Tab-separated table of C-alpha atoms in Angstrom:
chain	number	residue	atom	x	y	z
A	847	UNK	CA	-13.885	11.615	-19.751
A	848	UNK	CA	-12.038	10.725	-16.544
A	849	UNK	CA	-12.958	13.333	-13.913
A	850	UNK	CA	-11.028	11.990	-10.925
A	851	UNK	CA	-7.782	10.029	-10.668
A	852	UNK	CA	-7.030	8.049	-7.528
A	853	UNK	CA	-3.407	7.276	-6.765
A	854	UNK	CA	-2.400	4.611	-4.293
A	855	UNK	CA	0.275	5.577	-1.761
A	856	UNK	CA	2.352	2.587	-0.647
A	857	UNK	CA	4.533	1.201	-3.452
A	858	UNK	CA	2.866	3.428	-6.042
A	859	UNK	CA	3.935	6.879	-4.836
A	860	UNK	CA	6.484	5.927	-2.184
A	861	UNK	CA	8.505	2.909	-1.083
A	862	UNK	CA	6.893	0.679	1.543
A	863	UNK	CA	7.057	-3.099	1.172
A	864	UNK	CA	10.845	-3.094	0.983
A	865	UNK	CA	11.056	-2.135	4.670
A	866	UNK	CA	8.768	-5.008	5.653
A	867	UNK	CA	10.765	-7.462	3.551
A	868	UNK	CA	14.019	-6.417	5.206
A	869	UNK	CA	12.397	-6.733	8.631
A	870	UNK	CA	11.027	-10.205	7.884
A	871	UNK	CA	14.502	-11.396	6.901
A	872	UNK	CA	15.981	-9.946	10.098
A	873	UNK	CA	13.149	-11.558	12.089
A	874	UNK	CA	14.064	-15.005	10.773
A	875	UNK	CA	17.728	-14.469	11.602
A	876	UNK	CA	16.903	-13.204	15.088
A	877	UNK	CA	14.707	-16.194	15.959
A	878	UNK	CA	17.005	-18.789	14.405
A	879	UNK	CA	18.978	-19.597	17.582
A	880	UNK	CA	15.764	-20.305	19.528
A	881	UNK	CA	14.063	-22.604	17.008
A	882	UNK	CA	14.524	-26.218	15.894
A	883	UNK	CA	15.490	-26.750	12.266
A	884	UNK	CA	12.745	-26.934	9.673
A	885	UNK	CA	10.516	-24.183	11.051
A	886	UNK	CA	9.154	-21.918	8.320
A	887	UNK	CA	9.273	-18.602	10.149
A	888	UNK	CA	7.989	-16.537	7.227
A	889	UNK	CA	4.937	-18.732	6.704
A	890	UNK	CA	4.142	-18.645	10.414
A	891	UNK	CA	4.389	-14.854	10.421
A	892	UNK	CA	2.145	-14.574	7.365
A	893	UNK	CA	-0.483	-16.770	9.031
A	894	UNK	CA	-0.402	-14.648	12.179
A	895	UNK	CA	-0.667	-11.423	10.186
A	896	UNK	CA	-3.709	-12.649	8.293
A	897	UNK	CA	-5.472	-13.745	11.478
A	898	UNK	CA	-4.761	-10.373	13.094
A	899	UNK	CA	-5.934	-8.116	10.258
A	900	UNK	CA	-9.493	-7.751	11.511
A	901	UNK	CA	-8.216	-6.713	14.956
A	902	UNK	CA	-5.019	-4.758	14.285
A	903	UNK	CA	-5.649	-3.638	10.705
A	904	UNK	CA	-2.936	-2.895	8.175
A	905	UNK	CA	0.363	-1.199	8.787
A	906	UNK	CA	3.575	-1.319	10.794
A	907	UNK	CA	1.943	-1.375	14.246
A	908	UNK	CA	-0.131	-4.450	13.517
A	909	UNK	CA	2.878	-6.012	11.801
A	910	UNK	CA	5.032	-5.430	14.896
A	911	UNK	CA	2.444	-7.048	17.165
A	912	UNK	CA	2.330	-10.007	14.778
A	913	UNK	CA	6.135	-10.292	14.952
A	914	UNK	CA	5.979	-10.476	18.744
A	915	UNK	CA	3.079	-12.941	18.787
A	916	UNK	CA	4.788	-15.206	16.242
A	917	UNK	CA	8.060	-15.126	18.186
A	918	UNK	CA	6.313	-16.140	21.409
A	919	UNK	CA	4.321	-18.926	19.745
A	920	UNK	CA	7.211	-20.430	17.785
A	921	UNK	CA	9.505	-20.511	20.827
A	922	UNK	CA	6.792	-21.671	23.261
A	923	UNK	CA	7.361	-18.495	25.241
A	924	UNK	CA	11.125	-18.937	25.545
A	925	UNK	CA	12.023	-15.920	23.441
A	926	UNK	CA	14.170	-13.536	25.527
A	927	UNK	CA	12.962	-10.062	26.424
A	928	UNK	CA	15.929	-8.639	24.529
A	929	UNK	CA	14.588	-10.157	21.308
A	930	UNK	CA	11.128	-8.684	21.957
A	931	UNK	CA	12.824	-5.328	22.435
A	932	UNK	CA	14.550	-5.765	19.065
A	933	UNK	CA	11.195	-6.532	17.423
A	934	UNK	CA	9.708	-3.342	18.851
A	935	UNK	CA	12.735	-1.560	17.421
A	936	UNK	CA	12.007	-3.033	13.990
A	937	UNK	CA	8.522	-1.554	14.098
A	938	UNK	CA	9.836	1.823	15.212
A	939	UNK	CA	12.330	1.779	12.337
A	940	UNK	CA	9.548	1.237	9.797
A	941	UNK	CA	7.322	3.900	11.363
A	942	UNK	CA	10.017	6.561	11.492
A	943	UNK	CA	11.786	5.860	8.204
A	944	UNK	CA	11.855	8.941	5.945
A	945	UNK	CA	9.476	8.839	2.989
A	946	UNK	CA	11.186	7.748	-0.226
A	947	UNK	CA	9.272	8.716	-3.357
A	948	UNK	CA	9.532	6.253	-6.224
A	949	UNK	CA	11.295	7.362	-9.383
A	950	UNK	CA	9.301	9.801	-11.485
A	951	UNK	CA	6.494	10.277	-8.958
A	952	UNK	CA	7.124	13.935	-8.115
A	953	UNK	CA	7.312	14.936	-11.796
A	954	UNK	CA	4.227	12.961	-12.807
A	955	UNK	CA	2.012	14.139	-9.956
A	956	UNK	CA	3.071	17.732	-10.588
A	957	UNK	CA	2.336	17.368	-14.299
A	958	UNK	CA	-1.105	15.856	-13.698
A	959	UNK	CA	-2.047	18.441	-11.095
A	960	UNK	CA	-0.912	21.479	-13.051
A	961	UNK	CA	-2.678	20.202	-16.171
A	962	UNK	CA	-6.008	20.451	-14.375
A	963	UNK	CA	-6.558	16.807	-13.439
A	964	UNK	CA	-8.450	16.199	-10.182
A	965	UNK	CA	-6.325	13.945	-8.007
A	966	UNK	CA	-6.943	12.021	-4.791
A	967	UNK	CA	-4.548	9.897	-2.765
A	968	UNK	CA	-6.259	6.671	-1.717
A	969	UNK	CA	-4.003	4.932	0.778
A	970	UNK	CA	-4.672	2.126	3.231
A	971	UNK	CA	-3.223	1.535	6.678
A	972	UNK	CA	-2.621	3.056	10.091
A	973	UNK	CA	-3.970	6.628	10.183
A	974	UNK	CA	-1.021	8.286	11.929
A	975	UNK	CA	1.603	6.526	9.834
A	976	UNK	CA	-0.173	7.278	6.568
A	977	UNK	CA	-0.612	10.918	7.577
A	978	UNK	CA	3.135	11.020	8.258
A	979	UNK	CA	3.855	9.575	4.823
A	980	UNK	CA	1.549	11.999	3.032
A	981	UNK	CA	3.097	14.958	4.842
A	982	UNK	CA	6.625	13.653	4.302
A	983	UNK	CA	6.041	13.075	0.598
A	984	UNK	CA	5.785	16.794	-0.145
A	985	UNK	CA	2.914	16.015	-2.524
A	986	UNK	CA	-0.137	16.823	-0.403
A	987	UNK	CA	-0.791	20.261	-1.905
A	988	UNK	CA	-0.979	18.737	-5.396
A	989	UNK	CA	-4.016	16.618	-4.499
A	990	UNK	CA	-7.634	17.700	-4.239
A	991	UNK	CA	-8.274	15.195	-1.445
A	992	UNK	CA	-6.518	12.680	0.784
A	993	UNK	CA	-8.368	9.459	1.616
A	994	UNK	CA	-6.785	7.271	4.302
A	995	UNK	CA	-8.883	4.128	4.625
A	996	UNK	CA	-8.841	0.927	6.681
A	997	UNK	CA	-9.718	-1.227	3.670
A	998	UNK	CA	-10.004	-0.808	-0.079
A	999	UNK	CA	-13.202	-2.551	-1.037
A	1000	UNK	CA	-16.249	-1.729	-3.139
A	1001	UNK	CA	-18.026	0.107	-0.314
A	1002	UNK	CA	-14.963	2.274	0.358
A	1003	UNK	CA	-14.698	3.335	-3.264
A	1004	UNK	CA	-18.435	3.999	-3.560
A	1005	UNK	CA	-18.320	6.272	-0.527
A	1006	UNK	CA	-15.248	8.052	-1.877
A	1007	UNK	CA	-16.999	8.773	-5.170
A	1008	UNK	CA	-20.141	9.938	-3.408
A	1009	UNK	CA	-18.106	12.499	-1.462
A	1010	UNK	CA	-16.366	13.600	-4.660
A	1011	UNK	CA	-19.652	13.746	-6.629
A	1012	UNK	CA	-18.088	11.691	-9.425
A	1013	UNK	CA	-19.825	8.781	-11.205
A	1014	UNK	CA	-17.916	5.505	-11.137
A	1015	UNK	CA	-17.361	5.403	-14.887
A	1016	UNK	CA	-15.454	8.707	-14.654
A	1017	UNK	CA	-13.067	7.500	-11.966
A	1018	UNK	CA	-9.648	5.989	-12.574
A	1019	UNK	CA	-7.645	4.239	-9.859
A	1020	UNK	CA	-3.903	3.756	-10.272
A	1021	UNK	CA	-1.933	1.415	-8.034
A	1022	UNK	CA	0.319	-1.576	-7.596
A	1023	UNK	CA	-2.159	-3.943	-5.919
A	1024	UNK	CA	-4.623	-5.840	-8.112
A	1025	UNK	CA	-6.549	-6.897	-5.016
A	1026	UNK	CA	-6.958	-3.375	-3.585
A	1027	UNK	CA	-6.498	-0.918	-6.458
A	1028	UNK	CA	-7.988	-2.769	-9.416
A	1029	UNK	CA	-10.623	-5.423	-8.729
A	1030	UNK	CA	-12.947	-3.480	-6.373
A	1031	UNK	CA	-12.860	-0.433	-8.663
A	1032	UNK	CA	-13.775	-2.490	-11.710
A	1033	UNK	CA	-16.555	-4.147	-9.710
A	1034	UNK	CA	-18.324	-0.797	-9.182
A	1035	UNK	CA	-17.939	0.265	-12.812
A	1036	UNK	CA	-14.770	2.339	-12.504
A	1037	UNK	CA	-11.514	2.108	-14.419
A	1038	UNK	CA	-8.076	1.052	-13.208
A	1039	UNK	CA	-4.448	1.031	-14.229
A	1040	UNK	CA	-2.018	-1.444	-12.702
A	1041	UNK	CA	1.594	-0.382	-12.108
A	1042	UNK	CA	3.317	-3.447	-10.595
A	1043	UNK	CA	5.963	-3.069	-7.915
A	1044	UNK	CA	8.912	-5.462	-7.751
A	1045	UNK	CA	7.623	-6.976	-4.513
A	1046	UNK	CA	4.085	-7.295	-3.169
A	1047	UNK	CA	2.821	-8.535	0.196
A	1048	UNK	CA	1.307	-12.029	-0.164
A	1049	UNK	CA	-2.064	-10.787	1.129
A	1050	UNK	CA	-2.304	-8.356	-1.788
A	1051	UNK	CA	-1.692	-10.942	-4.508
A	1052	UNK	CA	-4.546	-11.434	-6.977
A	1053	UNK	CA	-4.939	-12.083	-10.677
A	1054	UNK	CA	-6.841	-10.206	-13.353
A	1055	UNK	CA	-7.895	-11.382	-16.792
A	1056	UNK	CA	-5.260	-9.367	-18.627
A	1057	UNK	CA	-7.663	-6.687	-19.816
A	1058	UNK	CA	-6.533	-4.187	-17.176
A	1059	UNK	CA	-4.008	-1.698	-18.575
A	1060	UNK	CA	-0.579	-2.343	-17.068
A	1061	UNK	CA	2.175	0.256	-17.178
A	1062	UNK	CA	5.852	-0.377	-16.555
A	1063	UNK	CA	6.288	2.924	-14.732
A	1064	UNK	CA	4.241	5.808	-13.394
A	1065	UNK	CA	6.150	7.937	-15.909
A	1066	UNK	CA	3.955	6.360	-18.596
A	1067	UNK	CA	0.711	7.511	-16.966
A	1068	UNK	CA	0.383	11.065	-18.404
A	1069	UNK	CA	0.761	9.865	-22.010
A	1070	UNK	CA	-1.636	6.976	-21.387
A	1071	UNK	CA	-4.224	9.395	-19.992
A	1072	UNK	CA	-3.818	11.921	-22.779
A	1073	UNK	CA	-4.373	9.210	-25.386
A	1074	UNK	CA	-7.573	7.927	-23.750
A	1075	UNK	CA	-9.051	10.874	-21.873
A	1076	UNK	CA	-7.553	14.155	-23.097
A	1077	UNK	CA	-8.322	17.324	-21.195
A	1078	UNK	CA	-10.565	19.647	-23.255
A	1079	UNK	CA	-8.552	22.651	-24.480
């Protein structure tokens, strides 16, 4: 029987990547006048983000610093201060945007919680921003625990399960990222359900062998659980 269900935050419970996608498009438009033709701004930004992950971590703050660094490098330092100010504004917009729950999330989380399921949010990124999202979601009281982590790897999940006193084979992780929500959980003997989002950051792309259950919507999760791990009546 599944004793603990982990739910990812970004792009599983609430909207996230859409804001970054919009910002990346605006970034390219903003830099256009200062660049020669043929420069792949998006690829340059992605390269900078990847190289900065170990220093800045995940989230809007590190993303904003990568925007500024990329702008300076691509323009050989000629980017105007007004553009840098706009980039800081992009980051502030992401950080202060109201939380938008995905369709069906509030109903499903309420149903799972009130049915007696033990739930934990497992979300990755900047601590303050993720705390803001959890609080803004209105869902916090429905979860038994909130885990905000800097990375989702095997060690992180093992430590989470140790704190919860749950064996790996009784843990289910649900999320949109195969790289973060599926593969490391399977590697420690847990179970996972993949709920794809319409857009995923390139760094989170990964493949699985097709054996991982994939649901079209979080609305399908309660029925899937009841069929495979019903709660004893």
